[in-house]
Amino acid sequence: MRSSNFIFVLMGLLLCSCGSKEVVERVDTFFTPDEYKIVRPTVDTTKTLTLEELPIEVFGAQGIAAKDSLLFVVTSNKAARASIVSLNTNRVLVQVAPSGRGPGDFNILLTPKQFWYNENGELIVNAYDSRALKPINITKSIKEQGSFVEFSKPYEEIYNAERGHGDKVVITLKNQYFIFQNISYRDVREEKFFPPRFIIKTKDEQYDFDIYKDIPTSEDDSMLPFKLSGRNVRVKPDLTKVVEVNGRLDYINIIDIERRYVTSIIEPSTPRLDEVGKMDLFAALKDGAIDVSVTDEHILILYDGRTKDDMLNGMHKLASLRLYDWNGNFIKAMRLPQIGVDKMAYVESSKTAYFLDIQEEKFYKCDLSEFMK
């Protein structure tokens, strides 16, 4: 990543207790991407993907993730904030993530997207709330009909989170973490916001990369910083790259973890990251990327595209699927039926996408075997 507007600041945290503490080097910088790639996505209007409604009954569904024959559904149900559904029978197998403040409880549950296996071969999903990383053991939860977490690790034990509140995505990599911290604040009443940032945390070092220097403000809308923060973060299954998609400004950042290299995929009308803090963005915001799924080869984006004015004028959602590779090349896009789908999960083994309509509480599936070729 190239430094922009700021020099590298090295802060050695020297803890002198007879040499028993490690010296941790910290690096902070604002950045512009190492590479911009301009794409011009076009949608195939001659065909429409076919969706099949599924008889899944989960009250208050808010988000979905999928692995093989299982669908992980985040809900608004405080008694159990998630349900695990069999995609073979469309039935709920177990409810997990009870509300609470204990080590195995969740005060909120953000929709997880990273699955992995522990040393016993049990399926784990990286779940997290506002206070800690709490991976849920799916295999054990189904087998023993309860809610079981592998561990509860507070964020302050993972990285330096001195900026206070803000949604986070924590991705477990090989001997390190990748954290995306959204727009954050110490006290929202002060209306003082800190920029979103990427964080790469190794055992000895923490690299902080602020995505843009100045949080834009608007006299017409004091909540603009939060409206700007519509992002989706996913990790490549081989753990070498992370993609971060901003649904409000139509840009895609692909971060090469080992090289610390960022490629920003933008459209001709997309403001560049180093311009964001210098312009009034209120009129430019849109509902772009709604949700993202990834495979070893592809980035699959559920996309809307309506502007603020489109939505004020009552335009219905015109969702499509966009397909990119991990080098940021646009491959193809196709329309979805005019159904208000909001969330997506993709299962590579069956080439099937699953969709959720939050308002109608309906689930759908779509065969993507031809689309993914």
mmCIF file of C-alpha atoms in Angstrom:
data_model
loop_
_atom_site.group_PDB
_atom_site.id
_atom_site.type_symbol
_atom_site.label_atom_id
_atom_site.label_comp_id
_atom_site.label_asym_id
_atom_site.label_seq_id
_atom_site.Cartn_x
_atom_site.Cartn_y
_atom_site.Cartn_z
ATOM 1 C CA MET A 1 0.000 0.000 0.000
ATOM 2 C CA ARG A 2 1.304 3.477 -0.851
ATOM 3 C CA SER A 3 1.232 6.154 1.809
ATOM 4 C CA SER A 4 -0.900 9.205 0.952
ATOM 5 C CA ASN A 5 -1.383 12.442 2.955
ATOM 6 C CA PHE A 6 0.455 10.963 5.885
ATOM 7 C CA ILE A 7 3.833 9.511 6.722
ATOM 8 C CA PHE A 8 4.319 6.206 8.437
ATOM 9 C CA VAL A 9 4.160 6.609 12.188
ATOM 10 C CA LEU A 10 6.022 3.958 14.114
ATOM 11 C CA MET A 11 4.892 3.598 17.670
ATOM 12 C CA GLY A 12 6.922 1.163 19.695
ATOM 13 C CA LEU A 13 5.013 0.162 22.786
ATOM 14 C CA LEU A 14 7.889 -0.317 25.180
ATOM 15 C CA LEU A 15 6.760 -2.146 28.248
ATOM 16 C CA CYS A 16 9.591 -2.341 30.755
ATOM 17 C CA SER A 17 8.863 -5.074 33.242
ATOM 18 C CA CYS A 18 12.294 -6.720 33.382
ATOM 19 C CA GLY A 19 12.087 -7.666 29.702
ATOM 20 C CA SER A 20 9.092 -9.954 30.226
ATOM 21 C CA LYS A 21 6.866 -8.101 27.707
ATOM 22 C CA GLU A 22 7.269 -8.113 23.947
ATOM 23 C CA VAL A 23 7.954 -4.932 22.020
ATOM 24 C CA VAL A 24 5.065 -4.464 19.592
ATOM 25 C CA GLU A 25 5.633 -2.306 16.538
ATOM 26 C CA ARG A 26 2.623 -0.429 15.251
ATOM 27 C CA VAL A 27 2.319 1.231 11.831
ATOM 28 C CA ASP A 28 -0.383 3.790 10.973
ATOM 29 C CA THR A 29 -0.956 5.374 7.585
ATOM 30 C CA PHE A 30 -3.576 6.782 5.281
ATOM 31 C CA PHE A 31 -3.402 5.259 1.866
ATOM 32 C CA THR A 32 -4.420 5.348 -1.712
ATOM 33 C CA PRO A 33 -4.650 1.998 -3.483
ATOM 34 C CA ASP A 34 -1.533 0.701 -5.154
ATOM 35 C CA GLU A 35 -3.534 0.215 -8.327
ATOM 36 C CA TYR A 36 -6.825 1.471 -9.760
ATOM 37 C CA LYS A 37 -8.627 -0.698 -12.281
ATOM 38 C CA ILE A 38 -11.586 0.829 -14.135
ATOM 39 C CA VAL A 39 -14.347 -1.580 -15.204
ATOM 40 C CA ARG A 40 -17.599 -1.036 -17.097
ATOM 41 C CA PRO A 41 -20.024 -3.752 -15.949
ATOM 42 C CA THR A 42 -22.804 -4.627 -18.374
ATOM 43 C CA VAL A 43 -25.838 -6.768 -17.575
ATOM 44 C CA ASP A 44 -27.141 -9.466 -19.908
ATOM 45 C CA THR A 45 -30.741 -8.292 -20.356
ATOM 46 C CA THR A 46 -31.695 -11.180 -22.648
ATOM 47 C CA LYS A 47 -31.859 -13.684 -19.785
ATOM 48 C CA THR A 48 -33.070 -13.696 -16.199
ATOM 49 C CA LEU A 49 -31.877 -16.115 -13.552
ATOM 50 C CA THR A 50 -34.572 -18.384 -12.135
ATOM 51 C CA LEU A 51 -35.279 -18.476 -8.406
ATOM 52 C CA GLU A 52 -37.052 -21.290 -6.583
ATOM 53 C CA GLU A 53 -38.762 -20.495 -3.282
ATOM 54 C CA LEU A 54 -37.806 -22.767 -0.388
ATOM 55 C CA PRO A 55 -40.156 -23.858 2.438
ATOM 56 C CA ILE A 56 -37.785 -22.645 5.161
ATOM 57 C CA GLU A 57 -39.505 -21.172 8.210
ATOM 58 C CA VAL A 58 -37.246 -18.965 10.322
ATOM 59 C CA PHE A 59 -38.776 -16.002 12.127
ATOM 60 C CA GLY A 60 -37.028 -12.640 11.824
ATOM 61 C CA ALA A 61 -34.274 -13.715 9.403
ATOM 62 C CA GLN A 62 -31.705 -10.933 8.875
ATOM 63 C CA GLY A 63 -28.741 -12.549 7.113
ATOM 64 C CA ILE A 64 -27.465 -15.849 5.741
ATOM 65 C CA ALA A 65 -24.248 -17.798 5.241
ATOM 66 C CA ALA A 66 -23.893 -21.284 3.768
ATOM 67 C CA LYS A 67 -21.498 -24.204 3.857
ATOM 68 C CA ASP A 68 -22.176 -27.433 1.960
ATOM 69 C CA SER A 69 -25.638 -28.638 3.079
ATOM 70 C CA LEU A 70 -26.084 -26.131 5.926
ATOM 71 C CA LEU A 71 -27.568 -22.630 5.985
ATOM 72 C CA PHE A 72 -26.630 -20.359 8.907
ATOM 73 C CA VAL A 73 -29.448 -17.829 9.417
ATOM 74 C CA VAL A 74 -28.961 -14.764 11.635
ATOM 75 C CA THR A 75 -32.247 -13.630 13.168
ATOM 76 C CA SER A 76 -33.773 -10.891 15.311
ATOM 77 C CA ASN A 77 -34.829 -13.523 17.842
ATOM 78 C CA LYS A 78 -33.130 -12.573 21.120
ATOM 79 C CA ALA A 79 -33.614 -16.025 22.637
ATOM 80 C CA ALA A 80 -31.443 -17.510 19.869
ATOM 81 C CA ARG A 81 -29.875 -15.088 17.439
ATOM 82 C CA ALA A 82 -29.222 -17.733 14.757
ATOM 83 C CA SER A 83 -30.730 -20.917 13.348
ATOM 84 C CA ILE A 84 -28.868 -23.677 11.507
ATOM 85 C CA VAL A 85 -30.957 -25.093 8.673
ATOM 86 C CA SER A 86 -30.490 -28.272 6.646
ATOM 87 C CA LEU A 87 -30.550 -27.491 2.923
ATOM 88 C CA ASN A 88 -31.453 -31.128 2.282
ATOM 89 C CA THR A 89 -34.689 -31.004 4.295
ATOM 90 C CA ASN A 90 -35.227 -27.200 4.643
ATOM 91 C CA ARG A 91 -35.776 -27.745 8.372
ATOM 92 C CA VAL A 92 -34.159 -26.026 11.359
ATOM 93 C CA LEU A 93 -31.643 -28.372 13.001
ATOM 94 C CA VAL A 94 -30.767 -26.248 16.038
ATOM 95 C CA GLN A 95 -30.941 -22.673 17.326
ATOM 96 C CA VAL A 96 -27.722 -21.086 18.601
ATOM 97 C CA ALA A 97 -26.204 -17.819 19.874
ATOM 98 C CA PRO A 98 -28.458 -16.926 22.840
ATOM 99 C CA SER A 99 -28.761 -13.289 23.809
ATOM 100 C CA GLY A 100 -26.705 -12.174 26.795
ATOM 101 C CA ARG A 101 -23.308 -10.979 27.963
ATOM 102 C CA GLY A 102 -21.675 -14.261 28.944
ATOM 103 C CA PRO A 103 -18.717 -15.859 27.107
ATOM 104 C CA GLY A 104 -21.037 -17.960 24.937
ATOM 105 C CA ASP A 105 -23.761 -15.311 24.552
ATOM 106 C CA PHE A 106 -24.226 -12.566 21.973
ATOM 107 C CA ASN A 107 -25.438 -9.026 22.611
ATOM 108 C CA ILE A 108 -25.679 -8.770 18.823
ATOM 109 C CA LEU A 109 -24.710 -11.213 16.090
ATOM 110 C CA LEU A 110 -23.217 -9.966 12.847
ATOM 111 C CA THR A 111 -23.732 -12.229 9.837
ATOM 112 C CA PRO A 112 -20.624 -14.439 9.564
ATOM 113 C CA LYS A 113 -19.083 -15.559 6.287
ATOM 114 C CA GLN A 114 -15.916 -17.456 7.225
ATOM 115 C CA PHE A 115 -16.095 -21.182 7.933
ATOM 116 C CA TRP A 116 -13.209 -23.429 9.034
ATOM 117 C CA TYR A 117 -12.547 -26.789 10.662
ATOM 118 C CA ASN A 118 -10.927 -27.337 14.051
ATOM 119 C CA GLU A 119 -8.363 -30.027 14.823
ATOM 120 C CA ASN A 120 -11.194 -32.529 15.460
ATOM 121 C CA GLY A 121 -12.666 -31.942 12.009
ATOM 122 C CA GLU A 122 -15.668 -30.055 13.399
ATOM 123 C CA LEU A 123 -17.202 -27.246 11.325
ATOM 124 C CA ILE A 124 -16.754 -23.772 12.857
ATOM 125 C CA VAL A 125 -18.157 -20.422 11.757
ATOM 126 C CA ASN A 126 -16.391 -17.204 12.765
ATOM 127 C CA ALA A 127 -19.185 -15.462 14.672
ATOM 128 C CA TYR A 128 -18.702 -12.200 16.544
ATOM 129 C CA ASP A 129 -20.648 -9.585 18.460
ATOM 130 C CA SER A 130 -19.728 -6.046 19.461
ATOM 131 C CA ARG A 131 -17.263 -7.203 22.138
ATOM 132 C CA ALA A 132 -15.513 -10.393 21.093
ATOM 133 C CA LEU A 133 -14.745 -12.993 18.467
ATOM 134 C CA LYS A 134 -16.867 -16.058 19.333
ATOM 135 C CA PRO A 135 -16.563 -18.854 16.748
ATOM 136 C CA ILE A 136 -19.574 -21.191 16.918
ATOM 137 C CA ASN A 137 -18.985 -24.941 16.725
ATOM 138 C CA ILE A 138 -21.701 -25.965 14.274
ATOM 139 C CA THR A 139 -20.987 -29.699 14.370
ATOM 140 C CA LYS A 140 -21.172 -29.894 18.167
ATOM 141 C CA SER A 141 -24.211 -27.605 18.347
ATOM 142 C CA ILE A 142 -26.168 -29.876 16.006
ATOM 143 C CA LYS A 143 -24.994 -33.092 17.644
ATOM 144 C CA GLU A 144 -25.675 -31.998 21.220
ATOM 145 C CA GLN A 145 -28.630 -29.700 20.434
ATOM 146 C CA GLY A 146 -27.188 -26.658 22.124
ATOM 147 C CA SER A 147 -25.092 -23.581 21.407
ATOM 148 C CA PHE A 148 -21.339 -24.071 21.716
ATOM 149 C CA VAL A 149 -18.546 -21.581 21.018
ATOM 150 C CA GLU A 150 -14.909 -22.585 20.535
ATOM 151 C CA PHE A 151 -13.698 -19.624 22.585
ATOM 152 C CA SER A 152 -14.535 -16.025 23.413
ATOM 153 C CA LYS A 153 -11.687 -13.648 22.575
ATOM 154 C CA PRO A 154 -12.210 -9.933 23.343
ATOM 155 C CA TYR A 155 -11.135 -7.612 20.552
ATOM 156 C CA GLU A 156 -8.570 -5.905 22.787
ATOM 157 C CA GLU A 157 -6.729 -9.231 22.914
ATOM 158 C CA ILE A 158 -6.652 -9.348 19.109
ATOM 159 C CA TYR A 159 -5.758 -5.788 18.117
ATOM 160 C CA ASN A 160 -5.420 -2.224 19.399
ATOM 161 C CA ALA A 161 -9.016 -0.936 19.314
ATOM 162 C CA GLU A 162 -8.569 2.386 21.087
ATOM 163 C CA ARG A 163 -10.948 4.218 18.764
ATOM 164 C CA GLY A 164 -14.021 2.955 20.550
ATOM 165 C CA HIS A 165 -17.270 1.773 19.010
ATOM 166 C CA GLY A 166 -17.716 0.562 15.447
ATOM 167 C CA ASP A 167 -18.805 -2.553 13.587
ATOM 168 C CA LYS A 168 -15.999 -5.005 12.922
ATOM 169 C CA VAL A 169 -15.259 -7.973 10.717
ATOM 170 C CA VAL A 170 -12.555 -10.285 12.091
ATOM 171 C CA ILE A 171 -10.999 -12.822 9.729
ATOM 172 C CA THR A 172 -8.662 -15.529 10.962
ATOM 173 C CA LEU A 173 -5.659 -15.970 8.681
ATOM 174 C CA LYS A 174 -2.512 -18.083 8.912
ATOM 175 C CA ASN A 175 -0.852 -16.909 12.157
ATOM 176 C CA GLN A 176 -2.461 -13.492 11.890
ATOM 177 C CA TYR A 177 -5.773 -11.623 11.775
ATOM 178 C CA PHE A 178 -7.344 -9.300 9.243
ATOM 179 C CA ILE A 179 -9.759 -6.805 10.772
ATOM 180 C CA PHE A 180 -12.022 -4.375 8.995
ATOM 181 C CA GLN A 181 -13.210 -1.712 11.438
ATOM 182 C CA ASN A 182 -16.045 0.393 10.128
ATOM 183 C CA ILE A 183 -16.584 4.069 10.897
ATOM 184 C CA SER A 184 -16.062 4.290 14.644
ATOM 185 C CA TYR A 185 -16.678 6.733 17.463
ATOM 186 C CA ARG A 186 -16.098 7.078 21.190
ATOM 187 C CA ASP A 187 -19.422 8.832 21.841
ATOM 188 C CA VAL A 188 -21.864 9.218 18.971
ATOM 189 C CA ARG A 189 -23.307 12.369 20.618
ATOM 190 C CA GLU A 190 -20.035 14.164 19.936
ATOM 191 C CA GLU A 191 -20.456 13.508 16.185
ATOM 192 C CA LYS A 192 -16.724 12.859 16.010
ATOM 193 C CA PHE A 193 -16.049 9.919 13.742
ATOM 194 C CA PHE A 194 -12.882 7.997 12.901
ATOM 195 C CA PRO A 195 -12.269 6.701 9.379
ATOM 196 C CA PRO A 196 -12.825 3.058 8.463
ATOM 197 C CA ARG A 197 -9.604 1.086 8.411
ATOM 198 C CA PHE A 198 -8.015 -2.191 7.438
ATOM 199 C CA ILE A 199 -5.895 -3.827 10.127
ATOM 200 C CA ILE A 200 -3.420 -6.658 9.658
ATOM 201 C CA LYS A 201 -2.368 -7.995 13.069
ATOM 202 C CA THR A 202 0.525 -10.416 13.367
ATOM 203 C CA LYS A 203 1.994 -11.665 16.637
ATOM 204 C CA ASP A 204 4.438 -8.749 16.850
ATOM 205 C CA GLU A 205 3.021 -6.041 14.596
ATOM 206 C CA GLN A 206 -0.196 -4.194 13.853
ATOM 207 C CA TYR A 207 -0.588 -2.431 10.514
ATOM 208 C CA ASP A 208 -3.410 0.139 10.391
ATOM 209 C CA PHE A 209 -4.521 1.530 7.037
ATOM 210 C CA ASP A 210 -7.151 4.268 7.216
ATOM 211 C CA ILE A 211 -9.310 4.057 4.123
ATOM 212 C CA TYR A 212 -9.726 7.804 3.790
ATOM 213 C CA LYS A 213 -8.497 10.657 5.873
ATOM 214 C CA ASP A 214 -11.575 12.826 6.405
ATOM 215 C CA ILE A 215 -15.055 11.585 7.271
ATOM 216 C CA PRO A 216 -17.413 13.501 4.959
ATOM 217 C CA THR A 217 -20.158 15.528 6.633
ATOM 218 C CA SER A 218 -23.397 16.975 5.370
ATOM 219 C CA GLU A 219 -25.530 19.775 6.828
ATOM 220 C CA ASP A 220 -28.552 18.000 5.366
ATOM 221 C CA ASP A 221 -27.864 14.620 6.945
ATOM 222 C CA SER A 222 -25.897 14.152 10.177
ATOM 223 C CA MET A 223 -26.026 10.368 9.708
ATOM 224 C CA LEU A 224 -24.099 10.509 6.421
ATOM 225 C CA PRO A 225 -20.997 8.782 7.877
ATOM 226 C CA PHE A 226 -23.094 5.740 8.749
ATOM 227 C CA LYS A 227 -24.904 5.697 5.407
ATOM 228 C CA LEU A 228 -21.501 5.766 3.762
ATOM 229 C CA SER A 229 -20.423 2.656 5.606
ATOM 230 C CA GLY A 230 -22.317 0.012 3.634
ATOM 231 C CA ARG A 231 -19.555 -2.544 3.209
ATOM 232 C CA ASN A 232 -19.102 -6.278 2.743
ATOM 233 C CA VAL A 233 -15.832 -8.013 3.666
ATOM 234 C CA ARG A 234 -14.993 -11.592 2.617
ATOM 235 C CA VAL A 235 -11.835 -13.716 2.616
ATOM 236 C CA LYS A 236 -10.576 -15.873 -0.222
ATOM 237 C CA PRO A 237 -10.851 -19.526 0.913
ATOM 238 C CA ASP A 238 -7.060 -20.016 0.644
ATOM 239 C CA LEU A 239 -6.642 -17.033 3.060
ATOM 240 C CA THR A 240 -4.345 -15.073 0.729
ATOM 241 C CA LYS A 241 -6.667 -12.196 -0.190
ATOM 242 C CA VAL A 242 -9.568 -10.222 1.258
ATOM 243 C CA VAL A 243 -12.199 -8.326 -0.710
ATOM 244 C CA GLU A 244 -13.978 -5.287 0.713
ATOM 245 C CA VAL A 245 -16.944 -3.958 -1.265
ATOM 246 C CA ASN A 246 -18.461 -0.535 -0.589
ATOM 247 C CA GLY A 247 -22.100 -0.684 -1.614
ATOM 248 C CA ARG A 248 -22.591 3.084 -1.340
ATOM 249 C CA LEU A 249 -19.818 4.271 -3.631
ATOM 250 C CA ASP A 250 -19.351 1.358 -6.055
ATOM 251 C CA TYR A 251 -15.781 0.420 -5.352
ATOM 252 C CA ILE A 252 -14.177 -2.943 -4.663
ATOM 253 C CA ASN A 253 -10.892 -3.212 -2.751
ATOM 254 C CA ILE A 254 -8.926 -6.436 -3.163
ATOM 255 C CA ILE A 255 -6.219 -6.717 -0.506
ATOM 256 C CA ASP A 256 -3.289 -9.061 -1.062
ATOM 257 C CA ILE A 257 -2.381 -9.950 2.522
ATOM 258 C CA GLU A 258 1.222 -11.046 2.012
ATOM 259 C CA ARG A 259 2.160 -8.209 -0.351
ATOM 260 C CA ARG A 260 0.162 -5.564 1.577
ATOM 261 C CA TYR A 261 -1.071 -4.519 -1.875
ATOM 262 C CA VAL A 262 -4.502 -3.018 -2.610
ATOM 263 C CA THR A 263 -6.203 -3.010 -5.999
ATOM 264 C CA SER A 264 -9.270 -0.774 -6.135
ATOM 265 C CA ILE A 265 -11.865 -1.686 -8.769
ATOM 266 C CA ILE A 266 -13.967 1.320 -9.748
ATOM 267 C CA GLU A 267 -16.410 2.382 -12.445
ATOM 268 C CA PRO A 268 -15.888 5.540 -14.524
ATOM 269 C CA SER A 269 -18.264 7.548 -12.290
ATOM 270 C CA THR A 270 -16.841 6.249 -9.002
ATOM 271 C CA PRO A 271 -14.935 8.810 -6.895
ATOM 272 C CA ARG A 272 -11.402 7.716 -6.109
ATOM 273 C CA LEU A 273 -10.604 6.972 -2.493
ATOM 274 C CA ASP A 274 -8.301 9.978 -2.160
ATOM 275 C CA GLU A 275 -11.171 12.246 -3.326
ATOM 276 C CA VAL A 276 -13.761 10.997 -0.854
ATOM 277 C CA GLY A 277 -12.847 13.372 1.972
ATOM 278 C CA LYS A 278 -12.956 16.406 -0.322
ATOM 279 C CA MET A 279 -16.462 16.150 -1.786
ATOM 280 C CA ASP A 280 -20.119 16.221 -0.829
ATOM 281 C CA LEU A 281 -21.178 12.634 -1.234
ATOM 282 C CA PHE A 282 -24.804 12.872 -0.181
ATOM 283 C CA ALA A 283 -26.155 12.963 -3.733
ATOM 284 C CA ALA A 284 -23.704 10.325 -4.954
ATOM 285 C CA LEU A 285 -24.699 7.566 -2.554
ATOM 286 C CA LYS A 286 -26.580 4.590 -3.942
ATOM 287 C CA ASP A 287 -27.647 1.078 -3.070
ATOM 288 C CA GLY A 288 -24.938 -0.734 -4.985
ATOM 289 C CA ALA A 289 -23.512 -4.006 -3.702
ATOM 290 C CA ILE A 290 -26.008 -5.612 -1.322
ATOM 291 C CA ASP A 291 -24.121 -8.780 -0.416
ATOM 292 C CA VAL A 292 -21.003 -10.685 -1.463
ATOM 293 C CA SER A 293 -19.945 -14.334 -1.682
ATOM 294 C CA VAL A 294 -16.557 -15.708 -2.744
ATOM 295 C CA THR A 295 -14.893 -18.866 -4.051
ATOM 296 C CA ASP A 296 -11.244 -19.667 -4.761
ATOM 297 C CA GLU A 297 -11.714 -18.278 -8.276
ATOM 298 C CA HIS A 298 -14.475 -15.688 -8.102
ATOM 299 C CA ILE A 299 -16.129 -12.791 -6.288
ATOM 300 C CA LEU A 300 -19.916 -12.889 -6.621
ATOM 301 C CA ILE A 301 -21.788 -9.652 -5.897
ATOM 302 C CA LEU A 302 -25.527 -9.231 -5.373
ATOM 303 C CA TYR A 303 -26.058 -5.767 -6.841
ATOM 304 C CA ASP A 304 -28.892 -3.243 -6.903
ATOM 305 C CA GLY A 305 -27.682 0.099 -8.268
ATOM 306 C CA ARG A 306 -30.526 2.491 -7.467
ATOM 307 C CA THR A 307 -29.509 6.032 -6.562
ATOM 308 C CA LYS A 308 -31.019 8.079 -3.753
ATOM 309 C CA ASP A 309 -33.341 9.783 -6.230
ATOM 310 C CA ASP A 310 -34.398 6.426 -7.713
ATOM 311 C CA MET A 311 -35.478 5.218 -4.291
ATOM 312 C CA LEU A 312 -37.256 8.482 -3.421
ATOM 313 C CA ASN A 313 -39.186 8.131 -6.673
ATOM 314 C CA GLY A 314 -40.321 4.640 -5.702
ATOM 315 C CA MET A 315 -38.218 2.624 -8.151
ATOM 316 C CA HIS A 316 -38.324 -1.097 -7.376
ATOM 317 C CA LYS A 317 -35.136 -3.015 -6.706
ATOM 318 C CA LEU A 318 -33.542 -4.312 -9.918
ATOM 319 C CA ALA A 319 -31.145 -6.851 -8.484
ATOM 320 C CA SER A 320 -28.487 -8.573 -10.558
ATOM 321 C CA LEU A 321 -25.520 -10.870 -9.966
ATOM 322 C CA ARG A 322 -22.071 -9.596 -10.931
ATOM 323 C CA LEU A 323 -19.107 -11.919 -11.296
ATOM 324 C CA TYR A 324 -15.445 -10.860 -10.912
ATOM 325 C CA ASP A 325 -12.186 -12.745 -10.579
ATOM 326 C CA TRP A 326 -9.669 -12.127 -7.782
ATOM 327 C CA ASN A 327 -7.600 -9.873 -10.069
ATOM 328 C CA GLY A 328 -10.558 -7.504 -10.266
ATOM 329 C CA ASN A 329 -11.610 -8.360 -13.811
ATOM 330 C CA PHE A 330 -15.342 -8.102 -14.511
ATOM 331 C CA ILE A 331 -16.621 -11.298 -16.137
ATOM 332 C CA LYS A 332 -20.400 -11.114 -16.514
ATOM 333 C CA ALA A 333 -23.699 -10.048 -14.939
ATOM 334 C CA MET A 334 -27.287 -11.283 -15.170
ATOM 335 C CA ARG A 335 -30.620 -10.010 -13.882
ATOM 336 C CA LEU A 336 -32.579 -11.586 -11.055
ATOM 337 C CA PRO A 337 -36.405 -11.612 -11.031
ATOM 338 C CA GLN A 338 -38.048 -8.519 -9.546
ATOM 339 C CA ILE A 339 -38.118 -9.989 -6.058
ATOM 340 C CA GLY A 340 -36.775 -7.965 -3.156
ATOM 341 C CA VAL A 341 -33.851 -10.216 -2.202
ATOM 342 C CA ASP A 342 -31.467 -8.622 0.292
ATOM 343 C CA LYS A 343 -28.955 -11.317 1.268
ATOM 344 C CA MET A 344 -27.033 -14.032 -0.544
ATOM 345 C CA ALA A 345 -24.943 -17.112 0.226
ATOM 346 C CA TYR A 346 -23.213 -19.380 -2.284
ATOM 347 C CA VAL A 347 -22.284 -23.063 -2.040
ATOM 348 C CA GLU A 348 -19.412 -23.896 -4.375
ATOM 349 C CA SER A 349 -19.842 -27.696 -4.224
ATOM 350 C CA SER A 350 -23.370 -27.547 -5.663
ATOM 351 C CA LYS A 351 -22.992 -24.301 -7.661
ATOM 352 C CA THR A 352 -26.102 -23.023 -5.903
ATOM 353 C CA ALA A 353 -26.861 -19.541 -4.587
ATOM 354 C CA TYR A 354 -29.303 -18.943 -1.746
ATOM 355 C CA PHE A 355 -31.179 -15.694 -1.237
ATOM 356 C CA LEU A 356 -33.166 -14.079 1.546
ATOM 357 C CA ASP A 357 -35.977 -11.526 1.228
ATOM 358 C CA ILE A 358 -35.893 -9.955 4.701
ATOM 359 C CA GLN A 359 -39.197 -8.082 4.467
ATOM 360 C CA GLU A 360 -41.197 -11.064 3.215
ATOM 361 C CA GLU A 361 -39.158 -13.593 5.241
ATOM 362 C CA LYS A 362 -38.780 -15.790 2.179
ATOM 363 C CA PHE A 363 -35.842 -17.955 1.078
ATOM 364 C CA TYR A 364 -34.879 -18.837 -2.483
ATOM 365 C CA LYS A 365 -32.273 -20.886 -4.301
ATOM 366 C CA CYS A 366 -30.808 -20.538 -7.780
ATOM 367 C CA ASP A 367 -28.769 -22.992 -9.862
ATOM 368 C CA LEU A 368 -25.668 -21.088 -11.025
ATOM 369 C CA SER A 369 -23.882 -23.968 -12.765
ATOM 370 C CA GLU A 370 -24.120 -22.221 -16.160
ATOM 371 C CA PHE A 371 -23.546 -18.710 -14.829
ATOM 372 C CA MET A 372 -20.310 -19.680 -13.058
ATOM 373 C CA LYS A 373 -18.711 -21.194 -16.163
#
